[in-house]
mmCIF file of C-alpha atoms and ligand atoms in Angstrom:
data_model
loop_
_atom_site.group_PDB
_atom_site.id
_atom_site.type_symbol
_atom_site.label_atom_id
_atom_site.label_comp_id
_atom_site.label_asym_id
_atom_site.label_seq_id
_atom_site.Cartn_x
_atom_site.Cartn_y
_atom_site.Cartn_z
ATOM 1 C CA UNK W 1034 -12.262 48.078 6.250
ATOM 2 C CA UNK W 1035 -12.112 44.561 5.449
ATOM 3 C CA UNK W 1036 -8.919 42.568 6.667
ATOM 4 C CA UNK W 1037 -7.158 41.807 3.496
ATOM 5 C CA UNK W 1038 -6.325 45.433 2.967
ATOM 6 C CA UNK W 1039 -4.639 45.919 6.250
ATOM 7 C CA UNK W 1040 -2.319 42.381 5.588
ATOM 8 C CA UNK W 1041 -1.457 42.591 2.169
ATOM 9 C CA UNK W 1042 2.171 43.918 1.782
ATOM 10 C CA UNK W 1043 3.590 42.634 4.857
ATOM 11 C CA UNK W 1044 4.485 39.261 4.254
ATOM 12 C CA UNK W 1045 7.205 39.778 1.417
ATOM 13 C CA UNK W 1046 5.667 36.935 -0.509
ATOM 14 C CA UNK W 1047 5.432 38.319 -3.296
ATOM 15 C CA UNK W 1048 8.488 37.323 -5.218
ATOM 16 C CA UNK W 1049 7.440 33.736 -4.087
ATOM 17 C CA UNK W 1050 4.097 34.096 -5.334
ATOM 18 C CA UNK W 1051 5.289 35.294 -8.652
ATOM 19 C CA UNK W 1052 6.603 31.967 -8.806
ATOM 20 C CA UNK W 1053 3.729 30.105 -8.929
ATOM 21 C CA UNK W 1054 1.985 27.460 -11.586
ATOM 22 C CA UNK W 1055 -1.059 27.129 -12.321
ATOM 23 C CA UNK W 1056 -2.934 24.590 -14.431
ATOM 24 C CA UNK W 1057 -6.692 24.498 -15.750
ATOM 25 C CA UNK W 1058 -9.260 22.103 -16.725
ATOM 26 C CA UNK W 1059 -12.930 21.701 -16.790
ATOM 27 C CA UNK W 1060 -13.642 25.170 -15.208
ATOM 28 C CA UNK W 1061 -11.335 23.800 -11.995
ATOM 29 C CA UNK W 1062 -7.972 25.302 -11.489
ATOM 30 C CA UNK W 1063 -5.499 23.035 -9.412
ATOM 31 C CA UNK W 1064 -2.687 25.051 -8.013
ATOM 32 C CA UNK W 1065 0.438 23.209 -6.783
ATOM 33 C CA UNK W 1066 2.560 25.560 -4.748
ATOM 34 C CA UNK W 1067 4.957 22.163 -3.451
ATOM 35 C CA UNK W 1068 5.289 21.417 -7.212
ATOM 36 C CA UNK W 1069 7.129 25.075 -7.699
ATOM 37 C CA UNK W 1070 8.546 23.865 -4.092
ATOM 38 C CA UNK W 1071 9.915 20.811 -5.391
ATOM 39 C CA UNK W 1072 11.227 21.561 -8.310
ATOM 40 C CA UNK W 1073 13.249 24.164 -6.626
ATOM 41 C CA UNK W 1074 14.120 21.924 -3.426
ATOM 42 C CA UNK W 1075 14.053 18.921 -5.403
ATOM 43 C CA UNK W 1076 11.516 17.844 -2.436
ATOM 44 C CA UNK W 1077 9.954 14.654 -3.352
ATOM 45 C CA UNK W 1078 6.171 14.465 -2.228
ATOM 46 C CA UNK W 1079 3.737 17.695 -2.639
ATOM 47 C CA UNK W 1080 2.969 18.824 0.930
ATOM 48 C CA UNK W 1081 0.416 20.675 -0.064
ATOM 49 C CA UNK W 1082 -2.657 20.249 -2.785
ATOM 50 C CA UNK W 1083 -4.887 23.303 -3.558
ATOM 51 C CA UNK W 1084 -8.158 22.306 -5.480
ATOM 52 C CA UNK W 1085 -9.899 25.837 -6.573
ATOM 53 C CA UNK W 1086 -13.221 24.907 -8.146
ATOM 54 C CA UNK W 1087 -14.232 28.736 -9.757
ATOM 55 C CA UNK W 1088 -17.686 27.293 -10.549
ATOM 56 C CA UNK W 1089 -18.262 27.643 -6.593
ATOM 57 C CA UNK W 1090 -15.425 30.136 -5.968
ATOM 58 C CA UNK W 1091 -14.357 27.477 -3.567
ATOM 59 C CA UNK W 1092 -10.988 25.868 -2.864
ATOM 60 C CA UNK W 1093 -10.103 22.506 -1.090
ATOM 61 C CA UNK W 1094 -6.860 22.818 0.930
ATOM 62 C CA UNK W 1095 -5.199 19.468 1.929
ATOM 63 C CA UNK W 1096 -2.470 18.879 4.190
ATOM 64 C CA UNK W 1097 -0.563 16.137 2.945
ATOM 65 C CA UNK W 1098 2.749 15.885 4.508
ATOM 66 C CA UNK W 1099 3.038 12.502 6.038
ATOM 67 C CA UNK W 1100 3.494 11.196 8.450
ATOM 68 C CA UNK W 1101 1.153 14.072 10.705
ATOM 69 C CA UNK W 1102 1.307 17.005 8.514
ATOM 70 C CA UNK W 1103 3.775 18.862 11.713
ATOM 71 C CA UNK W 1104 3.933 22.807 10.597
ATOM 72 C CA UNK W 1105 7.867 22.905 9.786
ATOM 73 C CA UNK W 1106 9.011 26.494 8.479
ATOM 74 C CA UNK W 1107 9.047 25.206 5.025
ATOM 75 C CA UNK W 1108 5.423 23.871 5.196
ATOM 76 C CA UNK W 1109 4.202 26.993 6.712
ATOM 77 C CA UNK W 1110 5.772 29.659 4.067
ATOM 78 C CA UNK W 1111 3.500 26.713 1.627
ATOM 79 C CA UNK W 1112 0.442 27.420 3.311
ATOM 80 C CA UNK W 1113 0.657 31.263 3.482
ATOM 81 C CA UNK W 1114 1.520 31.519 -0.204
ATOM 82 C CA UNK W 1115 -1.168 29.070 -0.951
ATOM 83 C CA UNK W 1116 -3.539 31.325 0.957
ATOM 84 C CA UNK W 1117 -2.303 34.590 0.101
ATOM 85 C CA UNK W 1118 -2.917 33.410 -3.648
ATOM 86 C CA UNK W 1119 -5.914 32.540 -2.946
ATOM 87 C CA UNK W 1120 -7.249 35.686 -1.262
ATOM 88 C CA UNK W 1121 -5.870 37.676 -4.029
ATOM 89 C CA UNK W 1122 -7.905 35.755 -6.734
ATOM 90 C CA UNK W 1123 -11.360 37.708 -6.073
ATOM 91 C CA UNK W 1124 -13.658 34.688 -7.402
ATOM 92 C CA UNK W 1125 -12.373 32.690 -4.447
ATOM 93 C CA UNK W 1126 -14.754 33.412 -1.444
ATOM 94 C CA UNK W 1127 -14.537 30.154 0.343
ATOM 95 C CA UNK W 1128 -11.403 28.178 1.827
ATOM 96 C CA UNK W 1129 -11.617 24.214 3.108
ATOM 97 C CA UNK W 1130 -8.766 23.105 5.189
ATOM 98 C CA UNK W 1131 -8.529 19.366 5.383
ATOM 99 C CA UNK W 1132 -6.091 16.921 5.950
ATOM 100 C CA UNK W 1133 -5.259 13.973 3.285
ATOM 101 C CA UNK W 1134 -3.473 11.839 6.215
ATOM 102 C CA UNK W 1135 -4.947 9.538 7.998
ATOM 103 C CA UNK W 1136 -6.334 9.766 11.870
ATOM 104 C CA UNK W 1137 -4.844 13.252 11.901
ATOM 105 C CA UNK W 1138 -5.406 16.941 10.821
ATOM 106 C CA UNK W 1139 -2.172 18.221 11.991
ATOM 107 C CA UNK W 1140 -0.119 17.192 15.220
ATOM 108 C CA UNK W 1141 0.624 20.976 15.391
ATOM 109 C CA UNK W 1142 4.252 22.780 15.161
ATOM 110 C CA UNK W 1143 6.970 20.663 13.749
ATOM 111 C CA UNK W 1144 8.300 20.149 17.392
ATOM 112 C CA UNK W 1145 12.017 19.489 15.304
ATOM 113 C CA UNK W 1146 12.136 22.879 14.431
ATOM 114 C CA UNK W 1147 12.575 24.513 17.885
ATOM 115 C CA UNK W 1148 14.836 21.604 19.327
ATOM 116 C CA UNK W 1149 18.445 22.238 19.297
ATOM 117 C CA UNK W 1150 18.087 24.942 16.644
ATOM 118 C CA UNK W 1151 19.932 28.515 16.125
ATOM 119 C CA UNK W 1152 18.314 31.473 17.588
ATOM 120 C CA UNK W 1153 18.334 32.486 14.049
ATOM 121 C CA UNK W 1154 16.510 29.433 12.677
ATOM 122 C CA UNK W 1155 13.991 29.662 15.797
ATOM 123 C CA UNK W 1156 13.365 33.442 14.571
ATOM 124 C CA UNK W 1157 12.765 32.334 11.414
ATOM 125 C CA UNK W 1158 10.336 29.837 12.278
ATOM 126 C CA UNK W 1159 8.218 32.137 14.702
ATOM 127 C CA UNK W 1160 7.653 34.587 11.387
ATOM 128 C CA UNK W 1161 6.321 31.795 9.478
ATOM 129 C CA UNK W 1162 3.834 30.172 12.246
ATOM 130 C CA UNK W 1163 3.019 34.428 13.334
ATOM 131 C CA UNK W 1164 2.265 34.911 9.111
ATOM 132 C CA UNK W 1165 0.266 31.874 8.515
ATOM 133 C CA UNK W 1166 -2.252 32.734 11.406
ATOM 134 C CA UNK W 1167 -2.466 36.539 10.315
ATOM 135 C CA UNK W 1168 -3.208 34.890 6.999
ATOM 136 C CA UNK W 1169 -5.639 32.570 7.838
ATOM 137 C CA UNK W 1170 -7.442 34.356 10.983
ATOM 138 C CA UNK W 1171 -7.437 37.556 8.477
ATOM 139 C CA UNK W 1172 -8.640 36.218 5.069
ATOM 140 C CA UNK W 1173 -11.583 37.735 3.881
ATOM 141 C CA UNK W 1174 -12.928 34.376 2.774
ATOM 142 C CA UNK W 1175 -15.389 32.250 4.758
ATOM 143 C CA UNK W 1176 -12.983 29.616 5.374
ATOM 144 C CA UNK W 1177 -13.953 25.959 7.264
ATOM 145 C CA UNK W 1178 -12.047 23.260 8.722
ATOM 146 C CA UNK W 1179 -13.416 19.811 7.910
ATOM 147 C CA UNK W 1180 -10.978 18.136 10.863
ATOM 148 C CA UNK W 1181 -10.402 14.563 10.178
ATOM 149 C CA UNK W 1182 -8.323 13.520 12.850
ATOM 150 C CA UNK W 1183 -6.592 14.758 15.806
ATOM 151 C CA UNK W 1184 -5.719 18.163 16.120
ATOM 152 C CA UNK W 1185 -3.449 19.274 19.080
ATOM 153 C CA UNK W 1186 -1.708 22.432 19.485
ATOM 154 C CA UNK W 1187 -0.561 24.267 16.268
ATOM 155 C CA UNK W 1188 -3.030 21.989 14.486
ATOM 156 C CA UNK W 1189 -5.828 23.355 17.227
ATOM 157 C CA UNK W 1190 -4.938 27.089 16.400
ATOM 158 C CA UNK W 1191 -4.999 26.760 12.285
ATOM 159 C CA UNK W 1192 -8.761 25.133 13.385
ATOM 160 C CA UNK W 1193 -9.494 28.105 15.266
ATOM 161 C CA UNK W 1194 -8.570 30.747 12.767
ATOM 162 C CA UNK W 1195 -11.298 29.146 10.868
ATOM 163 C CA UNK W 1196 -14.986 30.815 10.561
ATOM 164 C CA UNK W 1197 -16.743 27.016 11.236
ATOM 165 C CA UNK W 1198 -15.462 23.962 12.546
ATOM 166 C CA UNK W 1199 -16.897 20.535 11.755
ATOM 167 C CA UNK W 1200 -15.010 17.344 12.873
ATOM 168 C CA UNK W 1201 -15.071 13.520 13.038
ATOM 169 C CA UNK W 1202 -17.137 12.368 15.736
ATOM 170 C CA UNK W 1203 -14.123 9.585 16.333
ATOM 171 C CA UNK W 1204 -13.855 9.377 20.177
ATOM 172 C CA UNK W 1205 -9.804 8.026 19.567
ATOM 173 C CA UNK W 1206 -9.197 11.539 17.977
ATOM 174 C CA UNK W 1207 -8.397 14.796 20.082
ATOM 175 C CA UNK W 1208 -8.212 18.551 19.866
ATOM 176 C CA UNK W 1209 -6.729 21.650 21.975
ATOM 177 C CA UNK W 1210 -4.001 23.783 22.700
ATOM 178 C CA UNK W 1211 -1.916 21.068 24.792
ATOM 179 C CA UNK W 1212 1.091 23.357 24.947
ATOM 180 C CA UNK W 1213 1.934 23.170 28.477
ATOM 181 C CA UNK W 1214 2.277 19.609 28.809
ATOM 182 C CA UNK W 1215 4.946 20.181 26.407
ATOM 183 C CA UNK W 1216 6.311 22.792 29.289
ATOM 184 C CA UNK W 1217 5.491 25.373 26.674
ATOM 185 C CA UNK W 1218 3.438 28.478 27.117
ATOM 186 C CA UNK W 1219 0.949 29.604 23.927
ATOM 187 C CA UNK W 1220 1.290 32.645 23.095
ATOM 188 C CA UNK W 1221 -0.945 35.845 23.903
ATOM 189 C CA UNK W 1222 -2.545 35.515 20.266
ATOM 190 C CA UNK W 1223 -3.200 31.561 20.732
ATOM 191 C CA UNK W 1224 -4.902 32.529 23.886
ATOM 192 C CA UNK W 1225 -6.839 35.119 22.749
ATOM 193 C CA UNK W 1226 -7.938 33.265 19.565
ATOM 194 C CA UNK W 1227 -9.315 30.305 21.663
ATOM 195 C CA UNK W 1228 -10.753 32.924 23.860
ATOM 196 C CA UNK W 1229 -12.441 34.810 20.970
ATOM 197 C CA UNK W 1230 -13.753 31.371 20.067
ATOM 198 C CA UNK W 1231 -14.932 29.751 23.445
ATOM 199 C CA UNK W 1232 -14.730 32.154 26.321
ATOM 200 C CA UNK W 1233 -12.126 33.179 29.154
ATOM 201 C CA UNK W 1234 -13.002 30.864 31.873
ATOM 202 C CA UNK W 1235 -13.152 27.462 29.691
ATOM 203 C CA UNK W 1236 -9.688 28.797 27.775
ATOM 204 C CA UNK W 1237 -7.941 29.681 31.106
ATOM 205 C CA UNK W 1238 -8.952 25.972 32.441
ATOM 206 C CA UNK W 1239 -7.632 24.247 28.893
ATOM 207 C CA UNK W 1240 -4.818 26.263 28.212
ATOM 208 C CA UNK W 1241 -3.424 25.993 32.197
ATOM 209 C CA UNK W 1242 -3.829 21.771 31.961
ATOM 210 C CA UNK W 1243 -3.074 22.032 28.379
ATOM 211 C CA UNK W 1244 -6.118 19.839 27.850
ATOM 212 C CA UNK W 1245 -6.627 17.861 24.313
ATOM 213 C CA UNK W 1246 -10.877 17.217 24.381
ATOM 214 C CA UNK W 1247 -12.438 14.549 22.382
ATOM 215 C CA UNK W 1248 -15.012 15.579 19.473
ATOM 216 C CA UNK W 1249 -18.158 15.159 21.890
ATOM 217 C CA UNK W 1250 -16.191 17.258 24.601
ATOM 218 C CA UNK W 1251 -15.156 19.925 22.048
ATOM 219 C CA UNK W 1252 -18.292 20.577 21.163
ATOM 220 C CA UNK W 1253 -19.748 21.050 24.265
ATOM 221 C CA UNK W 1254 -17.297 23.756 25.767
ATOM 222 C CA UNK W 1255 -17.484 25.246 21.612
ATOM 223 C CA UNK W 1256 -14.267 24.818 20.373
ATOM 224 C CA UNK W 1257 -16.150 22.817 17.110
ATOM 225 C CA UNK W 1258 -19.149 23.631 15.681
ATOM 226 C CA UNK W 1259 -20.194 20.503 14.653
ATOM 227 C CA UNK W 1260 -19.598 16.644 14.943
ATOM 228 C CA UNK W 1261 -20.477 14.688 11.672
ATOM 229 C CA UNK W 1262 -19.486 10.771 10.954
ATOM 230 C CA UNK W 1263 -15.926 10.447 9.699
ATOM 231 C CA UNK W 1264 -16.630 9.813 6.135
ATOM 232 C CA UNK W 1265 -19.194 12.837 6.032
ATOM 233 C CA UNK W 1266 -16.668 16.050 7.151
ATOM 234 C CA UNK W 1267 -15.979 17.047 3.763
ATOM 235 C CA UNK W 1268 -18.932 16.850 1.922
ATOM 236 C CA UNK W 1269 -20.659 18.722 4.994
ATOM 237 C CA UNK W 1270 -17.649 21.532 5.185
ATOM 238 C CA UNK W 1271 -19.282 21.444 1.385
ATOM 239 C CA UNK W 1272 -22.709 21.832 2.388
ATOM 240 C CA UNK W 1273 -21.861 24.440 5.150
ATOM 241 C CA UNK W 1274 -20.035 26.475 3.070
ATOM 242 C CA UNK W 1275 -22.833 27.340 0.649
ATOM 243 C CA UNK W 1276 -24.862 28.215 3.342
ATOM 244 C CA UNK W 1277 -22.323 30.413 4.344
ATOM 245 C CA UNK W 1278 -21.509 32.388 1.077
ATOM 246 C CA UNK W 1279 -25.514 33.112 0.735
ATOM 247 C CA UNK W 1280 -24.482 35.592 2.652
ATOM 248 C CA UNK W 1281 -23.705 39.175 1.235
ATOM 249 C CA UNK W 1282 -19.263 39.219 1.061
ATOM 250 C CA UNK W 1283 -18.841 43.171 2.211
ATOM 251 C CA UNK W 1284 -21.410 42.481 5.204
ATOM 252 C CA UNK W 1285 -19.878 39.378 6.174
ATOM 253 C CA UNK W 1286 -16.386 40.568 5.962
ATOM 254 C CA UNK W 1287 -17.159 43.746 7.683
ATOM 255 C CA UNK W 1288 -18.382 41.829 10.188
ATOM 256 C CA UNK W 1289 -15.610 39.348 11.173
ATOM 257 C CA UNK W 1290 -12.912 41.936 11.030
ATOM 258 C CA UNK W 1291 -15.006 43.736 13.746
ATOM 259 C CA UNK W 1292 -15.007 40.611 15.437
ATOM 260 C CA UNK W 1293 -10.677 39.721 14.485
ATOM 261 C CA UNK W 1294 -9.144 43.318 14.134
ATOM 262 C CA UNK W 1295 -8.435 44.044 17.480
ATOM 263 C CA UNK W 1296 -6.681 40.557 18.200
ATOM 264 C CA UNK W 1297 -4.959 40.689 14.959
ATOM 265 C CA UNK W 1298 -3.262 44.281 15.427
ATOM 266 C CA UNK W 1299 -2.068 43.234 18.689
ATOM 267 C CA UNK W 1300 0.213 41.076 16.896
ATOM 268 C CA UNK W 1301 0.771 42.714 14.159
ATOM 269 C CA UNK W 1302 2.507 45.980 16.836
ATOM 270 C CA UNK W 1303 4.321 43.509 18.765
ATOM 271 C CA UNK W 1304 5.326 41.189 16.072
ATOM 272 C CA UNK W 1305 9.301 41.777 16.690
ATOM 273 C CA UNK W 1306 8.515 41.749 20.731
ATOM 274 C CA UNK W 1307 6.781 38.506 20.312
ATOM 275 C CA UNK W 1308 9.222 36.853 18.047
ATOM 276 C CA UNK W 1309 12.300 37.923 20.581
ATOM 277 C CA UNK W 1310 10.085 36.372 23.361
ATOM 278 C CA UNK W 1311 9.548 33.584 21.861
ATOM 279 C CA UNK W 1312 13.041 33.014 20.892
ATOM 280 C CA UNK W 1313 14.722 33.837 23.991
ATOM 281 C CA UNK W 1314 12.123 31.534 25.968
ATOM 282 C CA UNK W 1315 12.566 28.299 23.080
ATOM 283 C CA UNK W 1316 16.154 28.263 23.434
ATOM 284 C CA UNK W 1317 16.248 28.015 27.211
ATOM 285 C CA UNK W 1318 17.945 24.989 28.266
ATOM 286 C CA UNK W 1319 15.407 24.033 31.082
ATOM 287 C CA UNK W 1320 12.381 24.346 27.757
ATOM 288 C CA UNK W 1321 14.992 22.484 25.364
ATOM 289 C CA UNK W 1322 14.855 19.297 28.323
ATOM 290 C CA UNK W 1323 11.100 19.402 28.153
ATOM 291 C CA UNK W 1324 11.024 19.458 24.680
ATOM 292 C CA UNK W 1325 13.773 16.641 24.190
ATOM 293 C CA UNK W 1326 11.449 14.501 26.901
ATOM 294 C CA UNK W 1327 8.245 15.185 25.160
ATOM 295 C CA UNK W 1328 9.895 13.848 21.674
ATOM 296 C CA UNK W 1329 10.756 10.855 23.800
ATOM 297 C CA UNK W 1330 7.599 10.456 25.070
ATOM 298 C CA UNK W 1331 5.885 10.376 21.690
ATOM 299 C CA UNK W 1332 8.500 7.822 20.526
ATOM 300 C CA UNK W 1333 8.454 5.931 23.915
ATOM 301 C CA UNK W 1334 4.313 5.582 23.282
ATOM 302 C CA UNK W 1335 4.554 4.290 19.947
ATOM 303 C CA UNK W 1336 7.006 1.342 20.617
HETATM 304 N N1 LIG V 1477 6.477 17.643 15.519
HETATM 305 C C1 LIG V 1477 7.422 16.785 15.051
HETATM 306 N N2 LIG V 1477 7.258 15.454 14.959
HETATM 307 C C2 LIG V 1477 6.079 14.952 15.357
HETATM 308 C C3 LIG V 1477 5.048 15.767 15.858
HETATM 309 C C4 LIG V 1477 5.275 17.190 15.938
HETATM 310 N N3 LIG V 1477 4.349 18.044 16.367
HETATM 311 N N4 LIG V 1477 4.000 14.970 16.174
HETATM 312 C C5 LIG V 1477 4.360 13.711 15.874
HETATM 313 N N5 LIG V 1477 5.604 13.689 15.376
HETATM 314 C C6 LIG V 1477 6.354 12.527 14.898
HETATM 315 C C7 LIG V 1477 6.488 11.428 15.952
HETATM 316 O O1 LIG V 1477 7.566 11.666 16.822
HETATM 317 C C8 LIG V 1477 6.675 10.215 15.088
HETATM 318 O O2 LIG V 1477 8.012 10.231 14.621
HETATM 319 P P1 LIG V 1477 8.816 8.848 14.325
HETATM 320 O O3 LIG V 1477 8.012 8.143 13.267
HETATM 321 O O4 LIG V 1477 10.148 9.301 13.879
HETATM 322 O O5 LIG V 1477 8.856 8.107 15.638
HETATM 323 C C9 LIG V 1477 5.771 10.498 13.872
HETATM 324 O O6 LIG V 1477 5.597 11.921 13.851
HETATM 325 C C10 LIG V 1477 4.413 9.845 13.950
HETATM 326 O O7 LIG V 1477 3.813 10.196 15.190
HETATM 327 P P2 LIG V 1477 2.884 9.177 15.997
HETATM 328 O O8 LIG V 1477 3.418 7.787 15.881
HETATM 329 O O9 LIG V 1477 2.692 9.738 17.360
HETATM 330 O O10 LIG V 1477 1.529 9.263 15.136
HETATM 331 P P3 LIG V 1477 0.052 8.886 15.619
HETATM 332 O O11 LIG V 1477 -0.766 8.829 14.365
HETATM 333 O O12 LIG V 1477 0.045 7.711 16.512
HETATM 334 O O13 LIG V 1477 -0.440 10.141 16.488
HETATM 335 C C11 LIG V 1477 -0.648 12.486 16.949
HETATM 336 C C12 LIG V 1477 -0.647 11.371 15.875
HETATM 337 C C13 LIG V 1477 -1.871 12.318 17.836
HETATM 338 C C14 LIG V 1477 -0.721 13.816 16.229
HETATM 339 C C15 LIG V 1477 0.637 12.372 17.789
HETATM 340 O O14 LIG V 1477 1.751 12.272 16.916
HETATM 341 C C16 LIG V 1477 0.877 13.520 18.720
HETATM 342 O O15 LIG V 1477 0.225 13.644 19.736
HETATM 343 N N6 LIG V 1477 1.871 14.380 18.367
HETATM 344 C C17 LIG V 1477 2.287 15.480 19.214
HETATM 345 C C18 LIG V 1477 1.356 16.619 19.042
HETATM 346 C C19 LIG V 1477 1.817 17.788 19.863
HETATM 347 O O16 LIG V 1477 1.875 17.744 21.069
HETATM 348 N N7 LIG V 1477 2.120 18.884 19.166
HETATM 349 C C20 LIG V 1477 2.557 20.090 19.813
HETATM 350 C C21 LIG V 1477 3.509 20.841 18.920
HETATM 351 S S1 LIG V 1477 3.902 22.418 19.641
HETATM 352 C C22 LIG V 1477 2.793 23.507 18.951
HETATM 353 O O17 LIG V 1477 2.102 23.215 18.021
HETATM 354 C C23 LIG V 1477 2.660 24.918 19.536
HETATM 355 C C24 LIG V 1477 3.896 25.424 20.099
HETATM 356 C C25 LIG V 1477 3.779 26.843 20.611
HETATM 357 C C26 LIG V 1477 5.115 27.331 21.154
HETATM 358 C C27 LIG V 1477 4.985 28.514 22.031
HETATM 359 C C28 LIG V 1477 6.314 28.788 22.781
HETATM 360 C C29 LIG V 1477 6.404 30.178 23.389
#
């Protein structure tokens, strides 16, 4: 069976979703999740900006939370609703993740949510970054990631949960799952998604060194599909994406949940076992030093 069956229900979204505005013109429908966000939190700038075109059946998702679109909790619990919505609307078949800020897609996990936070809050946080990749490497649509600037870590996975990849061929920007020179581990499903997507040996050697590649590097060991000039990655995610919905849904979608299931119920069985882990190993004070010296570090290289 196709993968949205077997992830629908298990979020507890849907009291969020039911929340949601929607506004239409011209055939397009422009749905604003941050708007319902920010009227509740009183939030001032929309994180997040859906564009659903329904003469393609395709919709534009752009990250816009400055200053490097970081994945806090409440930014995640955006994104899945956004895409949950989405995959629930059946004349949506394709999803474009993109990134409104400049030089950068999205510098990953919001680092200031698992420093010096509760166990609780940590908990909390692991949910929302496990339910936006079941989301996203689940969804039943074709979905691309036009990557306009660096991508490291968390903003390397979301990239990877993606059917195609097609990024900036801008040697200052970077992209990979750097998590150990954070002193971090990623997890067994960040590993096995980059492994799904470029092989064991070239994973273990990137995920040990925690290695961020540039665009021409990336696409030699696979992990993009395609480098395009910087001013070109959307309108070729465009172009890609037409090519890729010629293709009959049920067949297509049979096809990549053969390819996703088996990673995906991994998680899904040990998604209390994995959250514990990951909280018990976040809150250690040896991974809180190495987290406090990495936030210094990006400071430090900035002044
Ligand atoms: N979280 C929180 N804040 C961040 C993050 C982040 N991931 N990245 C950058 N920032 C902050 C910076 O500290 C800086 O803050 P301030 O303005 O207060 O000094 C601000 O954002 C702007 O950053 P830069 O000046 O560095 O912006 P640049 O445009 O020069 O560079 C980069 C953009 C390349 C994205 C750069 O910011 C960078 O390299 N960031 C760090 C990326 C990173 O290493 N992310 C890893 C996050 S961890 C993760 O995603 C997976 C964790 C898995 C955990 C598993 C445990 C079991």
């Amino acid at each position: 069976m196709a993968l949205r069956a077997s992830l629908r229900n298990k979020c507890g979204l849907s009291g969020l979703l039911s929340q949601w505005s929607s506004c239409s013109s011209h055939g397009r429908v422009c749905v604003s999740p941050v708007l319902v966000a920010q009227q509740r939190n009183n939030s001032t700038s929309p994180k997040l900006k859906v564009d659903f075109d329904q003469s393609t059946g395709v919709a534009v998702m752009c990250l816009q939370s400055p200053p490097v679109n970081s994945l806090s909790l409440d930014f995640l619990t955006e994104i899945s609703i956004a895409v949950e919505k989405l995959e629930m609307d059946k004349s949506c078949r394709g999803l474009i993740i993109t990134s409104s800020q400049p030089k950068v897609f999205s510098a990953g996990l919001d680092i200031m949510e698992m420093y010096r936070k509760s166990p609780e809050h940590c908990g909390e946080f692991w949910k929302a970054v496990q339910e936006m990749w079941l989301k996203l490497y689940g969804s039943n649509m074709v979905t691309i990631a036009a990557i306009n600037g660096s991508s490291p870590a968390g903003g390397c996975l979301m990239s990877l949960t993606c059917d195609y990849r097609i990024m900036a061929d801008n040697p200052r920007y970077t992209i990979g799952l750097n998590e150990t020179q954070l002193g971090i581990v990623a997890p067994f499903w960040f590993k096995d998604t980059m492994i799904n997507t470029v092989g064991h040996r070239t994973t273990e050697i990137a995920l040990e060194l925690g290695l961020l590649y540039k665009p021409s590097e990336a696409l030699t060991v696979g992990l993009v599909d395609q480098l395009v000039p910087e001013d070109q990655v959307l309108t070729t995610a465009t172009q890609t994406m037409t090519k890729w919905l010629s293709i009959p849904d049920h067949a297509r979608q049979i096809t990549k949940s053969m390819m996703r299931k088996p990673v995906i119920d991994k998680l899904m069985s040990n998604r209390e076992a994995d959250i514990h882990h990951f909280v018990s190993f976040i809150t250690k004070e040896s991974i809180q030093k190495s987290l406090g010296m990495y936030l210094e570090m990006l400071k430090k290289r900035k002044s």
